[in-house]
C-alpha positions as semicolon CSV with decimal commas, in nm:
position;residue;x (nm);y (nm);z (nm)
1;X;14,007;11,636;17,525
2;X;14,320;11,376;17,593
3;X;14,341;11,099;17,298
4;X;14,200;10,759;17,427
5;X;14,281;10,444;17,214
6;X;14,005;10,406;16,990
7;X;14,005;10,014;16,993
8;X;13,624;9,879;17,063
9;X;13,483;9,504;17,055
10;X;13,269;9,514;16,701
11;X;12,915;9,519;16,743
12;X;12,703;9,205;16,607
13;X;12,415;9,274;16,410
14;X;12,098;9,006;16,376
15;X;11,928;9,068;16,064
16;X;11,756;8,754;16,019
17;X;11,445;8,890;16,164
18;X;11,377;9,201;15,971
19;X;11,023;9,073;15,892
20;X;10,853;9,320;16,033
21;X;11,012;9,308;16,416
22;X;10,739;9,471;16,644
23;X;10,831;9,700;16,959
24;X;10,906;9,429;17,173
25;X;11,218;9,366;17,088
26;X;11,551;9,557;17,102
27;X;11,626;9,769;16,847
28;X;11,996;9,617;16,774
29;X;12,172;9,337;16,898
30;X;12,493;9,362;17,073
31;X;12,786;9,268;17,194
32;X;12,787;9,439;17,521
33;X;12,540;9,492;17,782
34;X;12,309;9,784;17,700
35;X;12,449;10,108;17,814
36;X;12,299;10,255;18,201
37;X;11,979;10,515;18,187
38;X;12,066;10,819;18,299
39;X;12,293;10,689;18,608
40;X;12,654;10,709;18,431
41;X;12,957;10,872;18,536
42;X;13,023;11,130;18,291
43;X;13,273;10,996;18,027
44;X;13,580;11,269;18,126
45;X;13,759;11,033;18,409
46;X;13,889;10,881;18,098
47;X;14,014;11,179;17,940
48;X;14,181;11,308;18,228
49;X;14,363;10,948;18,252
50;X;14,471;10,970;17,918
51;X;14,608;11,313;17,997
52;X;14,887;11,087;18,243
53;X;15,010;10,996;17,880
54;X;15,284;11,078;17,628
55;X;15,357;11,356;17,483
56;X;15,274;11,286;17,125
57;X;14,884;11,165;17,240
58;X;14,917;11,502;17,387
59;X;14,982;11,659;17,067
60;X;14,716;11,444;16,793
61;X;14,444;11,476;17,053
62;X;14,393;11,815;16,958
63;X;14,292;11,711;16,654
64;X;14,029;11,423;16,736
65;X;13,651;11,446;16,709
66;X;13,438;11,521;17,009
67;X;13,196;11,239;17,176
68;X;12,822;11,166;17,030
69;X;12,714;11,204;17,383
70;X;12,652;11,566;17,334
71;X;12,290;11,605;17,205
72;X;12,171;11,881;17,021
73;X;12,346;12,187;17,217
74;X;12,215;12,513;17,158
75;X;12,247;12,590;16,827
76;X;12,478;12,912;16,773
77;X;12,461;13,153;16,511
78;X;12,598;13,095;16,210
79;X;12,708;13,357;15,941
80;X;12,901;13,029;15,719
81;X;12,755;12,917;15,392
82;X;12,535;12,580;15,461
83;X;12,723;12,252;15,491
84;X;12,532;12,066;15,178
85;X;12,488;11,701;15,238
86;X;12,353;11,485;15,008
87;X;12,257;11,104;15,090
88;X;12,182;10,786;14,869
89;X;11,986;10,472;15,007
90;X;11,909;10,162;14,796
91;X;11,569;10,196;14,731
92;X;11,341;9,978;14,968
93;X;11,631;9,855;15,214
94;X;11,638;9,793;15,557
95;X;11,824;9,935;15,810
96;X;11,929;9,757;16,202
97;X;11,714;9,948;16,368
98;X;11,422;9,774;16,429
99;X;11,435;9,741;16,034
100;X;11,330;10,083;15,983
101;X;11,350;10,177;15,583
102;X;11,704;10,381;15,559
103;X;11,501;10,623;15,391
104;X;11,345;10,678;15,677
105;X;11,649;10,674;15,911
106;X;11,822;10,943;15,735
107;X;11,537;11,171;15,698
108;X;11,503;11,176;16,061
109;X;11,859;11,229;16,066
110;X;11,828;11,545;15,845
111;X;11,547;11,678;16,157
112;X;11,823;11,602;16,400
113;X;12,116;11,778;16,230
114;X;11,945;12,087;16,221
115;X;11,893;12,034;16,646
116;X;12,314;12,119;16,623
117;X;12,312;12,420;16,355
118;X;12,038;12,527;16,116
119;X;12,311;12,559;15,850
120;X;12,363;12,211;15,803
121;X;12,167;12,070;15,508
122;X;12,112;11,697;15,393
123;X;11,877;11,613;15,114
124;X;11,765;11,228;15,119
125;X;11,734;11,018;14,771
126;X;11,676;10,657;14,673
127;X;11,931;10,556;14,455
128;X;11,632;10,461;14,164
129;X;11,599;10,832;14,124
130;X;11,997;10,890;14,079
131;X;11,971;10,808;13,734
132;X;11,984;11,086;13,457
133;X;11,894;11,320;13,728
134;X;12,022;11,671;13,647
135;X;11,839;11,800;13,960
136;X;12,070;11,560;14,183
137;X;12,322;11,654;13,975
138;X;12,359;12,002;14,070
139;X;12,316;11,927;14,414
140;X;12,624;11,669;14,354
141;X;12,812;11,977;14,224
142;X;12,775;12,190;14,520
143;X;12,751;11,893;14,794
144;X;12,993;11,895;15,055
145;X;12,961;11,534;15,185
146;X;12,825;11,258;15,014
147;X;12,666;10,974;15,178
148;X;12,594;10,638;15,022
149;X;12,388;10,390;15,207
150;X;12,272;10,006;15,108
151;X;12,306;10,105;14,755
152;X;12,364;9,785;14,548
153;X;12,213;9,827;14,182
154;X;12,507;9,879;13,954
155;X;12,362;10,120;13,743
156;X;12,285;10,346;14,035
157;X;12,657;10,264;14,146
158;X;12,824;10,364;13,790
159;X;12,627;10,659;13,833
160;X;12,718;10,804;14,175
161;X;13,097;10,747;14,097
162;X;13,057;10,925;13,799
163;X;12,868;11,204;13,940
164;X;13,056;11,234;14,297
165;X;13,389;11,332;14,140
166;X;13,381;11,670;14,278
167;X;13,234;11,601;14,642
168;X;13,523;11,632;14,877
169;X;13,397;11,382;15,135
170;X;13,263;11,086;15,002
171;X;13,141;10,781;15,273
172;X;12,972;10,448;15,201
173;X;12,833;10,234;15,449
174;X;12,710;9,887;15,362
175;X;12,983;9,970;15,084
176;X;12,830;9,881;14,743
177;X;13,163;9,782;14,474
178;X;13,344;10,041;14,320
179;X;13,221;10,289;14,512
180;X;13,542;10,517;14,638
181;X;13,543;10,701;14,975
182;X;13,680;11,041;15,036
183;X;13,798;11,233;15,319
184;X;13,886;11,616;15,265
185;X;13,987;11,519;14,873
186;X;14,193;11,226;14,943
187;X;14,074;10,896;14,894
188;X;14,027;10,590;15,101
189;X;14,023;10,225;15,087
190;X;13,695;10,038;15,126
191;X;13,698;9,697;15,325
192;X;13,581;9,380;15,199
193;X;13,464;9,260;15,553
194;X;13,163;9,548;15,570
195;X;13,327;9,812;15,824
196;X;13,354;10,137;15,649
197;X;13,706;10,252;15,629
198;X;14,016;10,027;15,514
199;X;14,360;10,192;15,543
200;X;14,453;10,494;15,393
201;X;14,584;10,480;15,061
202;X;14,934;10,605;15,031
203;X;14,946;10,701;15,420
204;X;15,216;10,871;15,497
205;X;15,370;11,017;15,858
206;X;15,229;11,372;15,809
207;X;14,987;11,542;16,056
208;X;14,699;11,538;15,822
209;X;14,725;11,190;15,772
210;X;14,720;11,136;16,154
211;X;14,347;11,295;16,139
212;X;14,235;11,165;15,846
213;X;14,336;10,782;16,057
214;X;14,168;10,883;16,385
215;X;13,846;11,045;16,190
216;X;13,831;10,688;15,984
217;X;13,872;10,499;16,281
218;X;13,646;10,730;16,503
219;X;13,367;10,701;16,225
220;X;13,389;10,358;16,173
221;X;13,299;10,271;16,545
222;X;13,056;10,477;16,589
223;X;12,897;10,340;16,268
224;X;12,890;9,990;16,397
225;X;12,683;10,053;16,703
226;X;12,395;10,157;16,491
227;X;12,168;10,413;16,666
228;X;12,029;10,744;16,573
229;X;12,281;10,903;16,781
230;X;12,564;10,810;16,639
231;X;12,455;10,804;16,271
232;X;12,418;11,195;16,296
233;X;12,733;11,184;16,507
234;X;12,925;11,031;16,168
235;X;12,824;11,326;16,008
236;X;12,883;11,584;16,249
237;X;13,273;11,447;16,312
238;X;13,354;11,486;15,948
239;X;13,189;11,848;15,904
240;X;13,386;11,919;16,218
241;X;13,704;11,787;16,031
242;X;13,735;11,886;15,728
243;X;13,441;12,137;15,680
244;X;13,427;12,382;15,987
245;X;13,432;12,336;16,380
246;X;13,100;12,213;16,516
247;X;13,041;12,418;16,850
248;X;12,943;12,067;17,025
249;X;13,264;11,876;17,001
250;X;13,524;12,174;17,073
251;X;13,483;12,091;17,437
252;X;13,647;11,798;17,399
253;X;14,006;11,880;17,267
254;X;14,324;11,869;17,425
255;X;14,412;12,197;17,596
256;X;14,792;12,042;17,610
257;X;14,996;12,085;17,901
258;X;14,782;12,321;18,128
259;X;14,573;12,060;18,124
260;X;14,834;11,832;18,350
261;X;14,981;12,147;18,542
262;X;14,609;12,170;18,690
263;X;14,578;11,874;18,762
264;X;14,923;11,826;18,939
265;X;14,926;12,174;19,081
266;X;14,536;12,129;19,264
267;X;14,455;11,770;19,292
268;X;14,816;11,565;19,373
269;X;14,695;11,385;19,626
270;X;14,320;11,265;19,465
271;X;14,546;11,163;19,146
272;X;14,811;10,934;19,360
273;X;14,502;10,847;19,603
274;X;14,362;10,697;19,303
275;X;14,688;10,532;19,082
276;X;14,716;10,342;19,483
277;X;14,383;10,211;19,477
278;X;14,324;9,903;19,278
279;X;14,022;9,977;19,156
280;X;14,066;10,344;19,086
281;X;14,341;10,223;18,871
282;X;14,184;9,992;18,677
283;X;13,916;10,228;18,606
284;X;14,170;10,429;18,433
285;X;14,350;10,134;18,259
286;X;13,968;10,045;18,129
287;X;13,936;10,369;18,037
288;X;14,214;10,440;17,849
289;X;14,145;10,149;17,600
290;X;13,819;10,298;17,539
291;X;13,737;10,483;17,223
292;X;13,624;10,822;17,327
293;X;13,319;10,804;17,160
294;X;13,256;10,485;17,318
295;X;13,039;10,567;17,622
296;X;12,879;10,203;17,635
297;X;13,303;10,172;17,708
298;X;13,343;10,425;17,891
299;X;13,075;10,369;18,117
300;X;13,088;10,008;18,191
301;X;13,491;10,087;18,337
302;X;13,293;10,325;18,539
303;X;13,054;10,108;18,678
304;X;13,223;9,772;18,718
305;X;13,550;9,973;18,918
306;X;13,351;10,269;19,119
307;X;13,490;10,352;19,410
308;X;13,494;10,679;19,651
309;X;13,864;10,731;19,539
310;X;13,776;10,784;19,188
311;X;13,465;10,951;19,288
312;X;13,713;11,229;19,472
313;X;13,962;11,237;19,163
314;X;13,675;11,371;18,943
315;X;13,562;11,588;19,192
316;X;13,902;11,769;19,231
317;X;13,984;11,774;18,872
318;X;13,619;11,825;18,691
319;X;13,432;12,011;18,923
320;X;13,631;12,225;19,137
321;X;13,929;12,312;18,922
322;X;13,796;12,259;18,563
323;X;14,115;12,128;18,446
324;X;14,024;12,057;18,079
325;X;13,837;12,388;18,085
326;X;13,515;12,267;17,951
327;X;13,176;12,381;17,940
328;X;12,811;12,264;17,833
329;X;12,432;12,389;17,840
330;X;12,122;12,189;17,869
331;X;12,011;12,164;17,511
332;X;11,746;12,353;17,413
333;X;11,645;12,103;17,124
334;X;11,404;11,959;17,070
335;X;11,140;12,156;17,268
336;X;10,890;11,920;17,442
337;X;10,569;12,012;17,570
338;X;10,435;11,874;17,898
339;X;10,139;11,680;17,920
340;X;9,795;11,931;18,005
341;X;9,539;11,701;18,160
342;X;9,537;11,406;18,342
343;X;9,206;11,207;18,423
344;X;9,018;11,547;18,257
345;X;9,187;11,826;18,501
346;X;9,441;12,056;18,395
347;X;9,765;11,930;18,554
348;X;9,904;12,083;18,885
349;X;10,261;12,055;19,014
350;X;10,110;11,842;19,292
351;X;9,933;11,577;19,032
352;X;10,251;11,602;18,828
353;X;10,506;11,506;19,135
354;X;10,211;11,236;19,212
355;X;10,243;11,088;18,879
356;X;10,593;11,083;18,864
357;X;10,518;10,912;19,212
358;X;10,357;10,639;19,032
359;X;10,293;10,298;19,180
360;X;10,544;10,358;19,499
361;X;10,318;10,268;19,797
362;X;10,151;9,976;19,652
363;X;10,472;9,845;19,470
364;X;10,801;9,891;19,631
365;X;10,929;10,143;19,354
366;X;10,735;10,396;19,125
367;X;10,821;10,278;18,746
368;X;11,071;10,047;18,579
369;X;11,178;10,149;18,225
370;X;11,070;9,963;17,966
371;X;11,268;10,117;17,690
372;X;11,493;10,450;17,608
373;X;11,603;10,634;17,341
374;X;11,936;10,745;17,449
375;X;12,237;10,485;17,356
376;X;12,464;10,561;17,677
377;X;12,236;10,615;17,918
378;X;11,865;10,407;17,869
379;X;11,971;10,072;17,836
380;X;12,071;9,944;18,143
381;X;11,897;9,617;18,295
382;X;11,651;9,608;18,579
383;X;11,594;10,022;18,592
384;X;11,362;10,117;18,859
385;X;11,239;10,478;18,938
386;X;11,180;10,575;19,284
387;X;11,038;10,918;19,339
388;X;10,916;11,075;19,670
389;X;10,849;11,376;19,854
390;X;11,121;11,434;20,165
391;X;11,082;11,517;20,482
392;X;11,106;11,875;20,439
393;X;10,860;12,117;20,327
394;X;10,851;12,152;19,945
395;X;11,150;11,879;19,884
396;X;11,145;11,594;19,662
397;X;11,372;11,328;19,542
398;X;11,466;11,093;19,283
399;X;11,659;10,753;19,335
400;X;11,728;10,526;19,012
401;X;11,883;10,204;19,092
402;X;11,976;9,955;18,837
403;X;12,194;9,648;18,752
404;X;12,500;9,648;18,547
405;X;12,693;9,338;18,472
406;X;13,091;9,476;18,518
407;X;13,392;9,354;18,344
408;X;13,496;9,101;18,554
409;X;13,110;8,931;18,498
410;X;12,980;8,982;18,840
411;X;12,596;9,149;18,876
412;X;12,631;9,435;19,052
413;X;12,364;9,721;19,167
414;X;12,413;10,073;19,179
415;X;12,189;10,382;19,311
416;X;12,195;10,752;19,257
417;X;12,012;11,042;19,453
418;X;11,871;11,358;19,277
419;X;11,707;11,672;19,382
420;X;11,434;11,731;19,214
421;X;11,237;12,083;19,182
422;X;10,946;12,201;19,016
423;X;10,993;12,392;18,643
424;X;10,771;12,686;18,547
425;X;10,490;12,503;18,384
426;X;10,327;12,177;18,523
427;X;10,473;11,871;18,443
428;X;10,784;12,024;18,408
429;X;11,126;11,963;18,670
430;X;11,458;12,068;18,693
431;X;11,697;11,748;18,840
432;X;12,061;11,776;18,983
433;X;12,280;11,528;19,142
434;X;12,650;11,431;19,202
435;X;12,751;11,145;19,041
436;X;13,054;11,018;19,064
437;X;13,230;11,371;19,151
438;X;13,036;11,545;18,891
439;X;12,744;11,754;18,873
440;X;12,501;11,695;18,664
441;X;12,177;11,892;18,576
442;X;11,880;11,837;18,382
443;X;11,538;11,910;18,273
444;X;11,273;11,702;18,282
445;X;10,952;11,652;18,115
446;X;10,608;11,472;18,147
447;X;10,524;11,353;17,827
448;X;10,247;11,150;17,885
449;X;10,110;10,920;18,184
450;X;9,810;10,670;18,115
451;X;9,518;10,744;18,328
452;X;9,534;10,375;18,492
453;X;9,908;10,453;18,543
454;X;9,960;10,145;18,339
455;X;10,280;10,317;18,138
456;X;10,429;10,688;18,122
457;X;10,683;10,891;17,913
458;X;10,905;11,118;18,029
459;X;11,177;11,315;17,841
460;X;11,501;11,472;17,966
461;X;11,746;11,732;17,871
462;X;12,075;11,761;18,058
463;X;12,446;11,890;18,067
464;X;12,744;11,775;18,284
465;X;12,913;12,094;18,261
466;X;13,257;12,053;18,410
467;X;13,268;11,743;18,178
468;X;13,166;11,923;17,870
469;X;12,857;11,722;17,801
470;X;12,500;11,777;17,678
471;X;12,240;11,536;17,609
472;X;11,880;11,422;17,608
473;X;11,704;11,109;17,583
474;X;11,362;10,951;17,711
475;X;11,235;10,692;17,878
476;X;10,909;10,487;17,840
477;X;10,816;10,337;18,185
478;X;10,561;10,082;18,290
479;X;10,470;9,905;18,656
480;X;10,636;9,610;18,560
481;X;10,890;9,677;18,319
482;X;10,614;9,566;18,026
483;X;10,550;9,704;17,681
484;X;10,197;9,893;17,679
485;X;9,931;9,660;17,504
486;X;9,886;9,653;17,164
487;X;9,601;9,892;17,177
488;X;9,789;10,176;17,321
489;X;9,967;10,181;17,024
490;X;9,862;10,540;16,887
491;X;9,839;10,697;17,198
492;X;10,252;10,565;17,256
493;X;10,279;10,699;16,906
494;X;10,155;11,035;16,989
495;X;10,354;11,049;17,254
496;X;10,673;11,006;17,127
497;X;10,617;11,183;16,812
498;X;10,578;11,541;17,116
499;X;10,990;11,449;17,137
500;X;11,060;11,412;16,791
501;X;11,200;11,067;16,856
502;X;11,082;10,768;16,618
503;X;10,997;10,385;16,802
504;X;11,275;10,240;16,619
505;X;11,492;10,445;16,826
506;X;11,421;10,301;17,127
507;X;11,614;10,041;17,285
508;X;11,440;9,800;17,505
509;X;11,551;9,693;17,900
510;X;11,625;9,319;17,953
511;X;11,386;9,331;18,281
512;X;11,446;8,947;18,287
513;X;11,666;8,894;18,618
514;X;11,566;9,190;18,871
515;X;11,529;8,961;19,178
516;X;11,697;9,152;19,530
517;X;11,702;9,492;19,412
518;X;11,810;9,722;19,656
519;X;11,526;9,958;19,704
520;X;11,356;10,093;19,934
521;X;11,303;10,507;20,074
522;X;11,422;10,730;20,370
523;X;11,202;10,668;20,710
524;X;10,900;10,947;20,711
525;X;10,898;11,074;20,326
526;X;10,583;11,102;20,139
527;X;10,423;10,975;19,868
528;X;10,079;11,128;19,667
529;X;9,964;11,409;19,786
530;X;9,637;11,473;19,504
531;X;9,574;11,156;19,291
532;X;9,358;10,844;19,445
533;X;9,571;10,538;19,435
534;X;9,440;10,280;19,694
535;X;9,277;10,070;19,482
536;X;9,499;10,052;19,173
537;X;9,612;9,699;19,129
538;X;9,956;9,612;18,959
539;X;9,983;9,157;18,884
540;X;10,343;9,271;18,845
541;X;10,548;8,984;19,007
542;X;10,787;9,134;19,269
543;X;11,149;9,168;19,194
544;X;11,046;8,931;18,883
């Protein structure tokens, strides 16, 4: 993967209301606009862009961690020793994420690390059990990466610097004082204004130091955004660093110089197409300043400068030539079961295509999403679902269209089309679609769907292949973009416990400003087909 600058706007946290913040509200508080569900250009436009550059990004891009965007792959066999990780939270602190315990946060974390590789092993502590320990203490002595989180209490400090000697990588976030960070042995500076790298000490012009700087600086950003996704993604860019290659992130080095001869040789006249269109162009510029793990970045340049010129550049140089040679599979990780019954009856293909149907026919789209757990894609303003059955015999089809807010601060809405097609077991799909010049496919689950169709969840694995991405994410939907009640609570619980994702992961849609959406479906397709849905009534307010 070409070396994009890693320069991104800081994200602001609001931690004034950690008493006890329900599910109603967001999860973090940002700078940007929350990232698009599901409906993003895959990230790579701005990796081939950065490819146009010099010849020294050429040569440290082979050398720079892959994106987060890459969830859970399938996990390869591993015959190397276990990467040991061993974390430290202050005992009873709170974490951005809906103010989740960090106790919590990073044993979820440890679940999701073994998603990538089985091998990798992280034991959680508070720090009031550091003390005298000589249990931790052994596992200090054969640790690999050290993480210190929210750990104030001096004592507990004293001791994990006098303990931690050994531990080649040593990271502190919330950095507590005196508390020295390490990356592959060498040590680094801690910064009095909270982000978690300073400067390296002593940095000098060598190589190493070059990827000891982008790791710090790669790490640091994708600290700030705090999500689950990129907490584990912290981890998984040092272990690929200084520990051994992670299988996710080798699609996304530099393959040098064959990369551009593709490009030149096959797609000339897509590449100049583009550099002469203005906002092809700018796309690129945008792109370029984005950090690569940035796909809130990357995918706002995407959607505030789209245009059928860029669209044909990805085509030509992603899809039909593979010019950066990459590759990625649907994730197999977490496995998700589909839901069995609705309203009492085993579920049919037919009921499940209905459901996914939803309120289309009485409301002019099916769902809105109320909330999602992936970073990039589930967060998004003003998401509605359409899905319907075609015209044809056995087809059926999936249009999201949503709002983004682009760079230049106009409102803008955008719509994708997907096939859809029916999975082995009920409840189950299989989606593809073009976006942007890539393809992208994906697989779908039913999760759950209320028998009043008053909210749904549905979970998705997918992979971009010519873009060398994987991911997966979910998305709790609703008629009118509205949290289920209070008394759902368990049930939504339940639900979301089937995809191994936690409430404090999910982010919530601003659903506040929907008004003219451009919806609407193809002349003669067709809605239900099983499921009596005449007399549901929705007091959603239209295009609220």
């Amino acid at each position: 993967m070409i070396l994009i600058s890693l320069e991104t706007t800081p994200q602001l946290l609001n931690l004034k209301a950690c008493h006890r913040l329900n599910h109603r509200f967001p999860a973090t508080t940002r700078c940007l606009p929350p990232p698009l569900h599901r409906h993003r250009m895959n990230t790579a436009p701005a990796n081939i862009s950065a490819s146009l550059r010099a010849k020294t990004i050429l040569r440290r891009a082979t050398k720079i961690p892959a994106l987060p965007e890459t969830e859970g792959a399938v996990t390869e066999q591993q015959s190397d020793p276990p990467v040991r990780i061993v974390a430290f939270v202050g005992a009873g602190s709170l974490s951005p994420l809906k103010c989740a315990s960090w106790e919590e946060v990073m044993l979820h974390t440890a679940k999701r690390l073994k998603w990538v590789d089985e091998g990798y092993e992280m034991l959680v502590f508070t720090d009031e059990r550091c003390r005298s320990n000589q249990i931790l203490q052994r596992e200090l002595s054969r640790a690999d990466i050290l993480l210190v989180v929210a750990v104030t209490n001096q004592e507990s400090v004293d001791w994990i610097q006098s303990q931690s000697k050994s531990v080649p990588n040593a990271i502190c976030f919330d950095p507590s004082p005196n508390l020295a960070n390490k990356l592959g042995g060498s040590y680094v500076q801690n910064v009095k204004n909270g982000s978690f790298f300073g400067k390296i000490m002593g940095i000098s012009n060598s190589n190493e130091d070059d990827v000891s700087g982008e790791v710090v600086q790669t790490v640091s950003e994708a600290w700030k955004r705090h999500n689950s996704d990129d907490i584990r993604f912290c981890l998984l860019v040092i272990i690929n660093a200084y520990i051994r290659p992670v299988p996710i992130l080798k699609n996304l080095r530099s393959k040098g110089f064959s990369t551009l001869n593709c490009m030149v040789s096959n797609c000339g006249p897509q590449i100049l197409n583009c550099l002469l269109d203005p906002n092809c162009r700018k796309a690129l510029q945008c792109l370029n300043k984005c950090s690569p793990v940035d796909q809130v970045c990357n995918y706002r340049c995407i959607a505030s400068y789209e245009s059928p010129n860029l669209e044909a550049f990805s085509l030509c140089v992603l899809q039909k030539n593979n010019c950066l040679g990459l590759d990625a599979k649907i994730p197999e990780k977490p496995y998700v079961p589909p839901l069995v019954k609705f309203r009492g009856v085993d579920l049919s293909h037919e009921t499940a295509e209905d459901l996914f149907v939803g309120w289309l026919g009485s409301l002019d789209w099916s769902w809105r999403v109320v909330a999602g757990q992936n970073p990039a894609y589930d967060q998004f303003p003003c998401q509605y679902q359409l899905f319907y059955r075609g015209k044809a015999k056995g087809s059926f089809w999936y249009e999201p269209v949503f709002q983004v807010r682009t760079l230049e601060g106009k409102l803008v809405w955008r719509r994708r089309k997907y096939r859809v097609k029916r999975g082995q077991t009920p409840g189950t799909f299989k989606f593809s679609v073009l976006d942007n010049g890539v393809i992208s496919n994906e697989f779908w689950t039913i999760v759950y769907v209320s028998d009043d169709f008053s909210w749904g969840l549905f979970h998705y694995h997918g992979a971009a292949s010519a873009a060398g991405q994987s991911y997966t994410g979910a998305v709790l939907v609703s008629p009118d973009g509205a949290y289920p009640s209070e008394k759902e609570e368990e049930i939504l619980a339940s639900a979301l416990a089937k995809c191994e994702i936690k409430e404090w992961e999910l982010f919530t849609v601003d659903n506040s400003s929907c008004r003219d959406a451009p919806l609407g479906i193809p002349e003669g397709s067709r809605l239900h087909s099983t499921v009596a849905f005449r007399d549901l009534k929705c007091s959603c307010v239209e295009n609220s």
